[in-house]
Coordinates of C-alpha atoms (C1' of nucleotides) in Angstrom, one line a residue:
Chain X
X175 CA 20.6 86.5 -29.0
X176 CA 17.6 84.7 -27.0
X177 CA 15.6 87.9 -25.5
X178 CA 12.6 86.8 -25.5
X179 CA 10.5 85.0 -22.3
X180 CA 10.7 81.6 -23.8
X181 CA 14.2 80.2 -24.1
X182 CA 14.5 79.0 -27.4
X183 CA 17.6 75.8 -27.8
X184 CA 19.4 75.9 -30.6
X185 CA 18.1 74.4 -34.0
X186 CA 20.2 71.7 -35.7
X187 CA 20.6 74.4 -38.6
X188 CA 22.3 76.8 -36.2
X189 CA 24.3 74.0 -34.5
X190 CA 25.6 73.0 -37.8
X191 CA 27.0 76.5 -38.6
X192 CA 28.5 76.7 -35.8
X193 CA 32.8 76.6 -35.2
X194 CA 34.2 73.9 -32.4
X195 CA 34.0 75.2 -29.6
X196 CA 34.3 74.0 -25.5
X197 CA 31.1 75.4 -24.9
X198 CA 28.3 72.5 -23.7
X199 CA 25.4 72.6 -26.1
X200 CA 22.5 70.5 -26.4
X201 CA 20.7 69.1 -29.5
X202 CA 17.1 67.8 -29.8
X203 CA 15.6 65.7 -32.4
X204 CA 14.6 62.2 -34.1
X205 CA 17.3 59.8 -34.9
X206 CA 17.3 59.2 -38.1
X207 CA 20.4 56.5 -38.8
X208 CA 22.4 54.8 -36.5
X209 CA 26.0 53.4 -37.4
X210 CA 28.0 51.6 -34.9
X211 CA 31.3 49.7 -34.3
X212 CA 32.7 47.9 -31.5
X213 CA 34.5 51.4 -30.1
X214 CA 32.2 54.0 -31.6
X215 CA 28.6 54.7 -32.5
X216 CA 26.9 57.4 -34.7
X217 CA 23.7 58.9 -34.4
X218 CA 22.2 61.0 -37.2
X219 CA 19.5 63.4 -35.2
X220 CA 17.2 65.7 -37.5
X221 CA 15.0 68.2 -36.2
X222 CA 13.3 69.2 -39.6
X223 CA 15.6 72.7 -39.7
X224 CA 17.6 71.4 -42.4
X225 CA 18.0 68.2 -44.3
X226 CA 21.1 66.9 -43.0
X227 CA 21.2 66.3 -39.7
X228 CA 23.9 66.8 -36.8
X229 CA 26.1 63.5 -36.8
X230 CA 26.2 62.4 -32.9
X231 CA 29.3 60.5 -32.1
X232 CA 29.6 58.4 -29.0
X233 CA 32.7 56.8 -27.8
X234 CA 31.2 53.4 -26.4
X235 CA 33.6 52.7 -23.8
X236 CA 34.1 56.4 -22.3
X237 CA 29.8 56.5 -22.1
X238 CA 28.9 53.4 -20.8
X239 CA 25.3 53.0 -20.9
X240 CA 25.0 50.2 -23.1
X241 CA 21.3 49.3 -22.7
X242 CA 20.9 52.8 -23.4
X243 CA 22.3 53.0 -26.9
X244 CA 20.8 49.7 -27.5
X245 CA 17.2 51.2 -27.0
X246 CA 17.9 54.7 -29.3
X247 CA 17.2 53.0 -32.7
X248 CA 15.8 55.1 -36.0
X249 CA 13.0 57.3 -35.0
X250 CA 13.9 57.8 -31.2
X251 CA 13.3 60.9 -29.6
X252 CA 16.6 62.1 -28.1
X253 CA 18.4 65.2 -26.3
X254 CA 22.7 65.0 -27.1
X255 CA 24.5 67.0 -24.4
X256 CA 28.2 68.0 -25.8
X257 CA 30.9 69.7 -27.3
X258 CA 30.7 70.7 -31.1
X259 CA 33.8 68.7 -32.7
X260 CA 35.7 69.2 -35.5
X261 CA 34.7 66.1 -37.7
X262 CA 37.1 63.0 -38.6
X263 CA 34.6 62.6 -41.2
X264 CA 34.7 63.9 -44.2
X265 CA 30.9 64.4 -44.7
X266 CA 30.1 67.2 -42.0
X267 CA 32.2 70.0 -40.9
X268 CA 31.5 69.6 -37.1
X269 CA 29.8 66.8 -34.9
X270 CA 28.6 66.8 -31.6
X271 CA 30.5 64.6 -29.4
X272 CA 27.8 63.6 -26.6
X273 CA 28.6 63.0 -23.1
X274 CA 25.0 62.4 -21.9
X275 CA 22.0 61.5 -23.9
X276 CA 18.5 61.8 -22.8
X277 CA 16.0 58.9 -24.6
X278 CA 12.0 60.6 -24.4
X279 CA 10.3 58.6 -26.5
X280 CA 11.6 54.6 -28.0
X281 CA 10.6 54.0 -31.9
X282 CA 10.5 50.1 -31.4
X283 CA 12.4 48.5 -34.3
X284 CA 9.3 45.7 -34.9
X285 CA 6.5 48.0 -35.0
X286 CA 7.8 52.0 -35.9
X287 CA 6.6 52.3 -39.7
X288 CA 9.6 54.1 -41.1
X289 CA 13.1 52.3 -42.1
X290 CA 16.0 53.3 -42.7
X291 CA 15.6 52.7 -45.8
X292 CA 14.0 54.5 -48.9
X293 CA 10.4 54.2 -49.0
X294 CA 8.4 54.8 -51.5
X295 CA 5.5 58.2 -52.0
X296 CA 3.0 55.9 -52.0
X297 CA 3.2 54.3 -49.1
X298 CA 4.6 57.3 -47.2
X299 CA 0.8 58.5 -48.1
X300 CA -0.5 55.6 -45.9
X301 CA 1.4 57.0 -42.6
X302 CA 0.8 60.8 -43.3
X303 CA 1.2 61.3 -40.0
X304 CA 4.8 60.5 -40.1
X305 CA 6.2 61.0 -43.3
X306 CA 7.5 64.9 -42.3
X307 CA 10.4 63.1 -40.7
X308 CA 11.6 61.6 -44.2
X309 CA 13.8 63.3 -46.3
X310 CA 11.4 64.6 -49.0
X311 CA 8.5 65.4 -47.4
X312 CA 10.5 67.4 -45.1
X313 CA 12.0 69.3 -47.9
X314 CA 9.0 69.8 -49.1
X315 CA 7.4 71.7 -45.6
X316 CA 10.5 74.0 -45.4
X317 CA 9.7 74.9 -49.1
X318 CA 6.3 75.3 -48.7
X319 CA 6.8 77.4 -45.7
X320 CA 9.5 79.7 -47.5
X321 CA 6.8 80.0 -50.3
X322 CA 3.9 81.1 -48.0
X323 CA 5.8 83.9 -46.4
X324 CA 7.1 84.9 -50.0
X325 CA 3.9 85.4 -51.1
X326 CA 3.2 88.1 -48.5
X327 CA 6.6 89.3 -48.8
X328 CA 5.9 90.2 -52.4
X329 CA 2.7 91.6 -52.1
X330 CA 3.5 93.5 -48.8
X331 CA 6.1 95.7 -50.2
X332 CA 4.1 96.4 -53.0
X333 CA 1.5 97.6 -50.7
X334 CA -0.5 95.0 -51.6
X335 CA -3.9 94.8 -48.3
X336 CA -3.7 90.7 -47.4
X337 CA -8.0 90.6 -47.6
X338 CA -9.7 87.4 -45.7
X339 CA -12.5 86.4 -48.0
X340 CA -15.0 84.5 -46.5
X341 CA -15.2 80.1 -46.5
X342 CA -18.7 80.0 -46.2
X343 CA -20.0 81.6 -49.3
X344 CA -23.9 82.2 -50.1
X345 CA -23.8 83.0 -53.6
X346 CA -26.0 80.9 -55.4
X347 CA -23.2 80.7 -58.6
X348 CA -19.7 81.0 -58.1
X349 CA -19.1 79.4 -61.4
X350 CA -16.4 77.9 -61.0
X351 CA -16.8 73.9 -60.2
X352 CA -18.8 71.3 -58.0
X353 CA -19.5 73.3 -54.4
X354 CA -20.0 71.4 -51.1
X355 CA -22.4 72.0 -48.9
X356 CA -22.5 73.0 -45.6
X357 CA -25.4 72.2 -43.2
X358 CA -26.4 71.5 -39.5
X359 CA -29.4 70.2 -40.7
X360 CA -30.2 66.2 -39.7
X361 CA -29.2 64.3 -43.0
X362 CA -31.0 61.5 -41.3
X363 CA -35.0 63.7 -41.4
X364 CA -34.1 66.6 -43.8
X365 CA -36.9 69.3 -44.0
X366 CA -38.7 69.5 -46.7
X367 CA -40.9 72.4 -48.5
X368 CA -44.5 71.6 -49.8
X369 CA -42.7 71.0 -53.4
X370 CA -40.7 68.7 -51.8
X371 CA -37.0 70.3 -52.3
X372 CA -34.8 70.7 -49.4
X373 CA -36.4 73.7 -46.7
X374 CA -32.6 75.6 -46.6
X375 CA -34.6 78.3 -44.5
X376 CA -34.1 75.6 -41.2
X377 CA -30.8 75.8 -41.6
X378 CA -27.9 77.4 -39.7
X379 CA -27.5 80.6 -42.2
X380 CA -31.6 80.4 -43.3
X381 CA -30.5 79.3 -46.6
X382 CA -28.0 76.7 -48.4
X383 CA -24.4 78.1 -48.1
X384 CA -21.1 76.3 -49.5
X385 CA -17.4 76.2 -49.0
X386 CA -15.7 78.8 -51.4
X387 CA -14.5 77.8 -54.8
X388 CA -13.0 81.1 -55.3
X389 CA -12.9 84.3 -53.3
X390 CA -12.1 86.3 -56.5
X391 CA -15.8 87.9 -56.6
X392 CA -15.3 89.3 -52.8
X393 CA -12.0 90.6 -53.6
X394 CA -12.8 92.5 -56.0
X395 CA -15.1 94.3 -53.8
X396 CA -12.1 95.1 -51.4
X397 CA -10.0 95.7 -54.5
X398 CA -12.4 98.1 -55.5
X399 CA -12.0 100.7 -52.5
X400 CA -8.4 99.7 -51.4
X401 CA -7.1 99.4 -55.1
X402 CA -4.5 96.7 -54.6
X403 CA -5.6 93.2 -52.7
X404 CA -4.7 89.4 -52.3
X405 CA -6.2 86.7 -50.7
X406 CA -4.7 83.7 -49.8
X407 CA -6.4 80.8 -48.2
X408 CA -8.2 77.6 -48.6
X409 CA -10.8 76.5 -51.4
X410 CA -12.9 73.7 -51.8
X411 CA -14.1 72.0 -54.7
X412 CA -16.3 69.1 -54.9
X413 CA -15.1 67.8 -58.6
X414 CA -14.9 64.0 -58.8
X415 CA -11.5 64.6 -60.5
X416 CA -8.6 61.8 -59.7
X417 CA -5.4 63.6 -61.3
X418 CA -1.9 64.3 -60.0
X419 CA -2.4 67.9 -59.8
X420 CA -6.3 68.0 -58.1
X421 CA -7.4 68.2 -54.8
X422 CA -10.4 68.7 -53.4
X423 CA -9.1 71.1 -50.5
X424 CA -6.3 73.4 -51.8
X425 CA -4.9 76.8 -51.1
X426 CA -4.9 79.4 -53.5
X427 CA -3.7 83.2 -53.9
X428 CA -5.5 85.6 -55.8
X429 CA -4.3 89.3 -56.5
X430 CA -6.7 91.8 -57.3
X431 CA -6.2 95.3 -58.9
X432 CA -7.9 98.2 -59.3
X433 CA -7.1 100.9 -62.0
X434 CA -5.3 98.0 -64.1
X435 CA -5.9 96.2 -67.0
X436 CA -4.8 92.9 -68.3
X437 CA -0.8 94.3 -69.8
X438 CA -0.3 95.6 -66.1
X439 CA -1.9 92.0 -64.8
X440 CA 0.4 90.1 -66.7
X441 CA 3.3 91.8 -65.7
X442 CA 2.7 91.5 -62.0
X443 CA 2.2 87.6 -62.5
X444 CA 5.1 87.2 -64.3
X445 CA 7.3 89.2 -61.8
X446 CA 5.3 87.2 -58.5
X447 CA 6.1 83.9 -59.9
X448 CA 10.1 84.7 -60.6
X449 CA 10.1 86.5 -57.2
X450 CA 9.1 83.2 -55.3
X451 CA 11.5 81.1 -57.6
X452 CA 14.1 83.7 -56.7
X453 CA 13.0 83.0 -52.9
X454 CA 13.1 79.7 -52.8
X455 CA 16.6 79.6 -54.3
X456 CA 17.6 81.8 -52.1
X457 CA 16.6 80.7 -49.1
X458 CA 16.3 76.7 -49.8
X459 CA 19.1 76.2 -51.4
X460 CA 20.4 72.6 -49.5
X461 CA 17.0 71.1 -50.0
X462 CA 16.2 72.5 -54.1
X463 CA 19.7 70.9 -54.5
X464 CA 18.2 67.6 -53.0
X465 CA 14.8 67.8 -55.7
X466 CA 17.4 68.8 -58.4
X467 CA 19.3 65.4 -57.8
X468 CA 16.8 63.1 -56.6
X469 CA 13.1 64.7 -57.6
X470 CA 12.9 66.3 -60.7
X471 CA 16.6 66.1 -62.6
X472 CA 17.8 69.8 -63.1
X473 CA 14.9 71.4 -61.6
X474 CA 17.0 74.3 -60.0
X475 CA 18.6 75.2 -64.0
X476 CA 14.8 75.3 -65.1
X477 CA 14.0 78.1 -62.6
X478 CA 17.1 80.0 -62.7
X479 CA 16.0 79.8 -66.6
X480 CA 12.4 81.1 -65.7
X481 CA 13.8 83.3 -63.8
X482 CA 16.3 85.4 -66.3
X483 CA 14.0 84.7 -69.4
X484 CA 11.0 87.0 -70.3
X485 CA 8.0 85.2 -70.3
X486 CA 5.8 84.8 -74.1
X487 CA 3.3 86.5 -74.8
X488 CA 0.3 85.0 -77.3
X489 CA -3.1 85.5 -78.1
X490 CA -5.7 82.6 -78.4
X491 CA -5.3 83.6 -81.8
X492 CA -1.5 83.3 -82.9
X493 CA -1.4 80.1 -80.8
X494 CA -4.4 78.3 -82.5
X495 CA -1.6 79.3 -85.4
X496 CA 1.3 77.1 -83.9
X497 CA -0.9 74.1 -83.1
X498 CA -3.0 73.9 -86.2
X499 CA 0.9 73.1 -88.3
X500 CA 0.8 70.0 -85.4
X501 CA -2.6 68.9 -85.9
X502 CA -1.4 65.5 -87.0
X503 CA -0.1 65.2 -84.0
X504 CA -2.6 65.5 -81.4
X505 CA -5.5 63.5 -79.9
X506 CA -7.6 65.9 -80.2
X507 CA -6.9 68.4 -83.2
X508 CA -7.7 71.6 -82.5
X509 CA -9.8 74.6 -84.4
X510 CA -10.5 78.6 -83.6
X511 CA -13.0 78.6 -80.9
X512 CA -12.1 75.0 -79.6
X513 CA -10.8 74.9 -75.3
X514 CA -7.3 74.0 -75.8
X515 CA -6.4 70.4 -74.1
X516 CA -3.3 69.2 -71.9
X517 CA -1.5 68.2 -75.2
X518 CA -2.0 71.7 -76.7
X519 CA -0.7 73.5 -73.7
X520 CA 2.1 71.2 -73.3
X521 CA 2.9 71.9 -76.6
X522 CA 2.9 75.5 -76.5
X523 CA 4.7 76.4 -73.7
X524 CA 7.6 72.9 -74.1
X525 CA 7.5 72.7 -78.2
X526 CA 6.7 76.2 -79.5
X527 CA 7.9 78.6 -76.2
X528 CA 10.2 75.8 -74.5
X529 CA 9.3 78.2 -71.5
X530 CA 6.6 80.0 -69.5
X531 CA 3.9 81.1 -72.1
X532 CA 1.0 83.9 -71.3
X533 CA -1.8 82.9 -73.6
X534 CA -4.5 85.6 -73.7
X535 CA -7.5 86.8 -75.5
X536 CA -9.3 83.5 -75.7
X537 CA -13.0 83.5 -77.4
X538 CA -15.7 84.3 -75.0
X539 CA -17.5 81.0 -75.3
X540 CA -14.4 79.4 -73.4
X541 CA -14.3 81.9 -70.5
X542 CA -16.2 82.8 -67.8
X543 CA -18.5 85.9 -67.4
X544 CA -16.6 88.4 -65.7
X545 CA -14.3 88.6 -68.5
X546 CA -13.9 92.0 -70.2
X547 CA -15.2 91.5 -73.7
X548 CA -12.8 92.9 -76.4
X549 CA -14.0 95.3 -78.8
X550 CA -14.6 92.8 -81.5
X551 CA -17.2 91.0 -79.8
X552 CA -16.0 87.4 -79.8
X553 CA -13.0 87.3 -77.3
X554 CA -12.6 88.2 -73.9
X555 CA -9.4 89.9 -72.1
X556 CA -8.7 86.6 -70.5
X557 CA -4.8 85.3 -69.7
X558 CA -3.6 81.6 -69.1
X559 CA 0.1 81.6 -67.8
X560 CA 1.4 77.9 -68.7
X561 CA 5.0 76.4 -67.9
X562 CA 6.5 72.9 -68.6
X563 CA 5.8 70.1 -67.2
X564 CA 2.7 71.1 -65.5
X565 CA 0.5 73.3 -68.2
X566 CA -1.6 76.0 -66.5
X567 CA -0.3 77.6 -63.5
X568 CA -2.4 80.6 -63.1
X569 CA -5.6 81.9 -64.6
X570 CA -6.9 85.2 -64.5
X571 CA -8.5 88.2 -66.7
X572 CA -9.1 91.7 -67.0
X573 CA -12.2 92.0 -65.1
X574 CA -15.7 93.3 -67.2
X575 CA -16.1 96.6 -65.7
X576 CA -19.0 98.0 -67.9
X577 CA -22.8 97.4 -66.1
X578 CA -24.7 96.8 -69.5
X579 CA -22.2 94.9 -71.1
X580 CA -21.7 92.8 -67.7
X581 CA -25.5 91.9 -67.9
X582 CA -25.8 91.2 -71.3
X583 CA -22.8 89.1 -70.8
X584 CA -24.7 86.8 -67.5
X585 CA -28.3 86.8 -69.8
X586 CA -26.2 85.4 -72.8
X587 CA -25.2 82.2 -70.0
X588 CA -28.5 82.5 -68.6
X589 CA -27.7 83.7 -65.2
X590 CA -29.8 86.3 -62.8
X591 CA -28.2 89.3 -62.7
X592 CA -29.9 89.6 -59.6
X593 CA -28.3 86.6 -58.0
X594 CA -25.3 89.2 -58.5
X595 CA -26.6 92.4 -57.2
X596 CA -24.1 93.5 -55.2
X597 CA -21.2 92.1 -57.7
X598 CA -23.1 94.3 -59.6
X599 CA -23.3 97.1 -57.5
X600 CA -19.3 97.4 -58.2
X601 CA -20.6 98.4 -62.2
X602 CA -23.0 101.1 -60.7
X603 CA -21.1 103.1 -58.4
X604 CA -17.2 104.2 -59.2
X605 CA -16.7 101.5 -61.3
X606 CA -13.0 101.1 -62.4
X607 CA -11.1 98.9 -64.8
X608 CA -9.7 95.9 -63.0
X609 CA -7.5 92.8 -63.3
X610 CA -6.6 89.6 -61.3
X611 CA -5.9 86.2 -61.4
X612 CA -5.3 83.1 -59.2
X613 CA -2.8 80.7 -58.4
X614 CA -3.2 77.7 -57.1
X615 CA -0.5 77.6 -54.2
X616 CA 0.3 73.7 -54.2
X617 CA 0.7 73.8 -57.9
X618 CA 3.3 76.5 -57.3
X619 CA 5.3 74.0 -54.4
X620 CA 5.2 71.3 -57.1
X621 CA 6.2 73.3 -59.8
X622 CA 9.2 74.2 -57.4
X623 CA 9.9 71.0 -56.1
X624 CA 9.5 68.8 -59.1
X625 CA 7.1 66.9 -57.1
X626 CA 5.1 64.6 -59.5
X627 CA 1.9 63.8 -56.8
X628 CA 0.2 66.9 -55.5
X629 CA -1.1 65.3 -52.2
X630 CA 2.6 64.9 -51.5
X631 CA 2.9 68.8 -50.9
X632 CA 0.2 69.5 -48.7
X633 CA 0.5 67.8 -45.5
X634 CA -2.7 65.8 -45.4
X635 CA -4.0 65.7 -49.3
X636 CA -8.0 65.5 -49.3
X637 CA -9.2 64.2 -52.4
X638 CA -12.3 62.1 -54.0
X639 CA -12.5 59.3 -51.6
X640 CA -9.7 60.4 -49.5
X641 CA -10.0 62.4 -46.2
X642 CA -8.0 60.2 -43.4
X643 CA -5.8 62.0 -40.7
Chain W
rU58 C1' -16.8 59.7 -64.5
rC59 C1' -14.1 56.9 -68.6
rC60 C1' -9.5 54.1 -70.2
rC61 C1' -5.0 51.4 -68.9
rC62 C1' -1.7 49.2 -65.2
rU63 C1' -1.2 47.2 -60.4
rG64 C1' -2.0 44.4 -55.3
rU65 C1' 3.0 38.4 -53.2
rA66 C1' 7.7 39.0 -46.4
rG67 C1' 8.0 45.1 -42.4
rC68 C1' 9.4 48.0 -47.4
rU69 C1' 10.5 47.5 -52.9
rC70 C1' 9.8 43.8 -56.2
rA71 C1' 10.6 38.7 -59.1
rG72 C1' 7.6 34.3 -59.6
rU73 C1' 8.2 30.9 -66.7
rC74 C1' 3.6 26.4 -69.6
rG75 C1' -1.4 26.0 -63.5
rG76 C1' 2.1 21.6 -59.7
rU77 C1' 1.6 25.1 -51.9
rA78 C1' 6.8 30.9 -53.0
rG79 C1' 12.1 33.9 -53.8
rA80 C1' 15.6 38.2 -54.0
rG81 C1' 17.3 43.0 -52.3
rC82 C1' 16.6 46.2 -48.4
rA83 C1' 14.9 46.6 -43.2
rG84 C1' 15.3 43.7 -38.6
rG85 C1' 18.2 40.0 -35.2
rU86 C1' 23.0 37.8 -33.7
rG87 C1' 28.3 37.8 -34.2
rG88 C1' 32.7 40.5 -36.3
rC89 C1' 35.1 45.3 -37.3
rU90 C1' 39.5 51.7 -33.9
rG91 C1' 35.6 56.8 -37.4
rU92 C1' 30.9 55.5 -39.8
rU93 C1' 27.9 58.5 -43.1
rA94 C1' 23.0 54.4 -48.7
rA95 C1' 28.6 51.8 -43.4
rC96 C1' 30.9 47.0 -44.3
rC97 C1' 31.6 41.2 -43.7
rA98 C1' 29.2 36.5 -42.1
rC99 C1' 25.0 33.9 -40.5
rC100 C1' 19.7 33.9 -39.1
rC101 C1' 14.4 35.2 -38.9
rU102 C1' 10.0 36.7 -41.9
rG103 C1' 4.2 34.9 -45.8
rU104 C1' -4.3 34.7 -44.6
rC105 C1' 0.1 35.6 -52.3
rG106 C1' -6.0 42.3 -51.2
rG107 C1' -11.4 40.0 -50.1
rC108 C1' -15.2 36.7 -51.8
rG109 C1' -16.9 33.3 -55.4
rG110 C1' -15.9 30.0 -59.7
rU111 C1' -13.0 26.5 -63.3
rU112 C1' -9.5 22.4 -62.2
rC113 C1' -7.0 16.3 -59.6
rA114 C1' -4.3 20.9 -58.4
rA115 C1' -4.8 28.4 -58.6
rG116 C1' 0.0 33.5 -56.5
rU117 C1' -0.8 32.0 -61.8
rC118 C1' -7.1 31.2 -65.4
rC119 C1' -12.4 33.5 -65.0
rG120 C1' -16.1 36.7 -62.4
rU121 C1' -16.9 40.3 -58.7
rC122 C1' -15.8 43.8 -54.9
rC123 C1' -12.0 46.8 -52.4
rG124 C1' -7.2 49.5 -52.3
rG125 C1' -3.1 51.9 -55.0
rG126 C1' -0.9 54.2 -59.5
rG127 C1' -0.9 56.5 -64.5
rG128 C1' -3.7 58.9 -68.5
rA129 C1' -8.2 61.8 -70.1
rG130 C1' -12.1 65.3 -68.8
rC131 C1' -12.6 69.6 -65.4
rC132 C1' -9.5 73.1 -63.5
rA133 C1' -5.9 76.1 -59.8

RNA sequence: UCCCCUGUAGCUCAGUCGGUAGAGCAGGUGGCUGUUAACCACCCUGUCGGCGGUUCAAGUCCGUCCGGGGGAGCCA
């Protein structure tokens, strides 16, 4: 079974499907709980392969070593050297029975920052550095890890080219939030030019440069010669937003199509979201039993819901429709040309849909530039795919394919068309109709999970005022 | 950035009308022939976020700063 050069041990999750057996076998992991009587003593040891760990039993008199189980407390680093057991218990189907135990690292009782007890996310926030070996967050890294390789997974068999867009990013206008900078220059004696701006031509790259707020606009150039792209990787914006569901580092996934148009884009994100549902199901189905009971009440019903029930389809239009009967109702009452709130997408896709909604052709005023205009000259072929609970999930459009309209559209918002020269260069030569969106991937894991927090499913959350670990 | 809430034991919280603090859990000790949110008994734990003010007296009232949470905007 083990081929390869390096001998890999057993996992806990391999352990635990295993029969009783006389064979010697060794488990490796953190103790999590301890439980002990005058004769017997129990150690639950988790090595993050599952959520429940291997149950450890110890017959105190037959192992002597007293000192020794006195000293492996919650939090211990340990190595169990046994037999696999049939289980007294009625919680676990086999246990290891340890002869020997090897202690590598103590978690002192007075000092180690995790109880056995439940903690709250908040404070597990303040030890980020340790709050993988809890419960939830642990759940969390196997789902988002099952999630990342779905992605591919989806796009790989449909011959889909995984396209690395660059971090660094030069274009002046991106358009789509607050950029940071990125400089070698000293902050402390910046260069300046005779009109005393800042003199980006010292700098690393010979002019100002970013981090990426979206890697859609170099996409479509690959998208645009091998047909069918993603990318999926970090982004960075500098928004001085404080929400639940923002942070200022995130990973996102963004398809991009050539020869397609906005039907055959919404299609493809409907069956991509219900394919990683379908994954996670699948594959996590111990810990998405967990969020269901303790997370997010029901949460695996909702996707197996998503999953069977076509998702709506609406313009901008009909759904102005729906929410101008519920005006009363709403903070902010809404009118035909108006950006529709939280409240009005909640209400759409809970009230009106009571499921995943795809709201598309919004007016142009609303949307970005690169949006194909529709023939009647006030709204673009734009899509907004919104679910319960969190509002919009992914964003995307039919992409403006057309040179002059494409200008007219950037002079109308008072951008330089030459800024965009080689975004533009994609209108002059073998231009093609084309469609994307983008997905932000953490809003995807919370979605899953039921998490409320988003910086409690990426491991180390950075956020307005918040960069520590 | 705006609005609201919040900060008290290691953790989660209570603390009335202003009179120097209390519970659960965690931890310790003892008990228990197999526990699994272990159980039973006893025990330990405090710069009440910081600074300033009002008062005979402040965890409590006022000001201010810092941290945390929720909502809004922006979005993914």
């Amino acid at each position: 079974m083990f081929q390869g050069v390096f001998y890999m041990k057993p996992r806990i999750s391999q352990l635990l499907q295993q029969s009783p057996g006389s064979e010697i076998v060794v488990a490796e992991g953190w103790v999590r709980t301890k439980r002990e009587s005058k004769t017997v003593c129990f150690f639950e040891l988790n090595d993050g392969s599952t959520l429940k760990g291997l149950q450890v039993v110890v017959d105190v008199e037959t192992f002597g070593q007293p000192e020794l189980l006195l000293r492996i407390t919650t939090g211990a680093a340990i190595a169990c050297t046994g037999k696999l057991v049939s289980s007294i218990g009625g919680n676990q189907e086999v246990e290891l029975k340890a002869d020997s135990i090897e202690l590598f690292g103590e978690a002192p009782v007075d000092t180690y920052p995790l109880q056995k007890k439940r903690h709250t996310l908040e404070y597990l926030r303040e030890i980020a550095h340790l709050r993988a070996r809890t419960n939830t967050i642990g759940a969390v890294t196997r789902v988002r890890n099952v999630l990342s390789f779905a992605i591919h997974e989806f796009f790989q068999q449909k011959g889909f080219m995984y396209v690395h867009t660059p971090i660094i990013s030069a274009s002046d206008a991106e358009g789509a939030g607050e950029q940071f900078t990125v400089t070698t220059l000293d902050l402390a004696n910046v260069p300046k030019t005779k009109n005393g701006s800042v003199d980006f031509s010292k700098d690393f790259f010979g002019k100002q440069t970013k981090l990426t707020v979206s890697g859609q606009l170099e996409g479509e150039t690959y998208a645009l010669a091998m047909k069918n792209i993603y990318t999926f990787g970090p982004t960075f914006r500098a928004e001085n937003s404080n929400t639940k569901r923002h942070l200022a580092e995130f990973w996102m996934i963004e398809p991009e199509m050539a020869f397609c148009n906005l039907e055959e884009n919404m299609a493809v994100a409907e069956e991509f979201l219900k394919f990683l549902f379908k994954r996670v199901l699948q594959r996590c189905d111990e810990d998405m039993r967990f969020f269901s009971q303790w997370v997010e009440k029901g949460v695996q019903d909702v996707l197996l819901k998503v999953i069977e029930t076509p998702f709506v389809h609406m313009t901008y239009t009909d759904a102005l429709v729906e929410l101008e009967k519920a005006n009363a109702t709403f903070d902010y009452p809404v009118h035909w040309g108006s950006d529709l709130q939280t409240e009005h997408e909640r209400f759409l896709t809970e009230q009106v849909c009571n499921g995943p909604v795809i709201v598309t052709d919004y007016p142009k005023e609303i949307k970005a530039f690169y949006m194909k205009l529709n023939d009647d000259d006030k709204t673009v072929r734009a899509m907004d795919v919104l679910v319960p609970r969190l509002g919009e999930i992914i964003g995307g459009s039919e992409r403006e394919s057309r040179l002059d309209v494409l200008e007219r559209r950037m002079r109308a918002l008072a951008l330089n068309p030459e800024d965009y020269w080689w975004f533009l260069d994609l209108r002059r030569f073998g231009s093609a109709p084309h469609a994307g969106f983008g997905l932000g991937f953490e809003r995807v894991v919370q979605y899953v999970t039921g998490m409320q927090n988003i910086r409690d499913v990426i491991p180390y959350p950075r956020a307005v005022k918040q960069a520590d670990f």
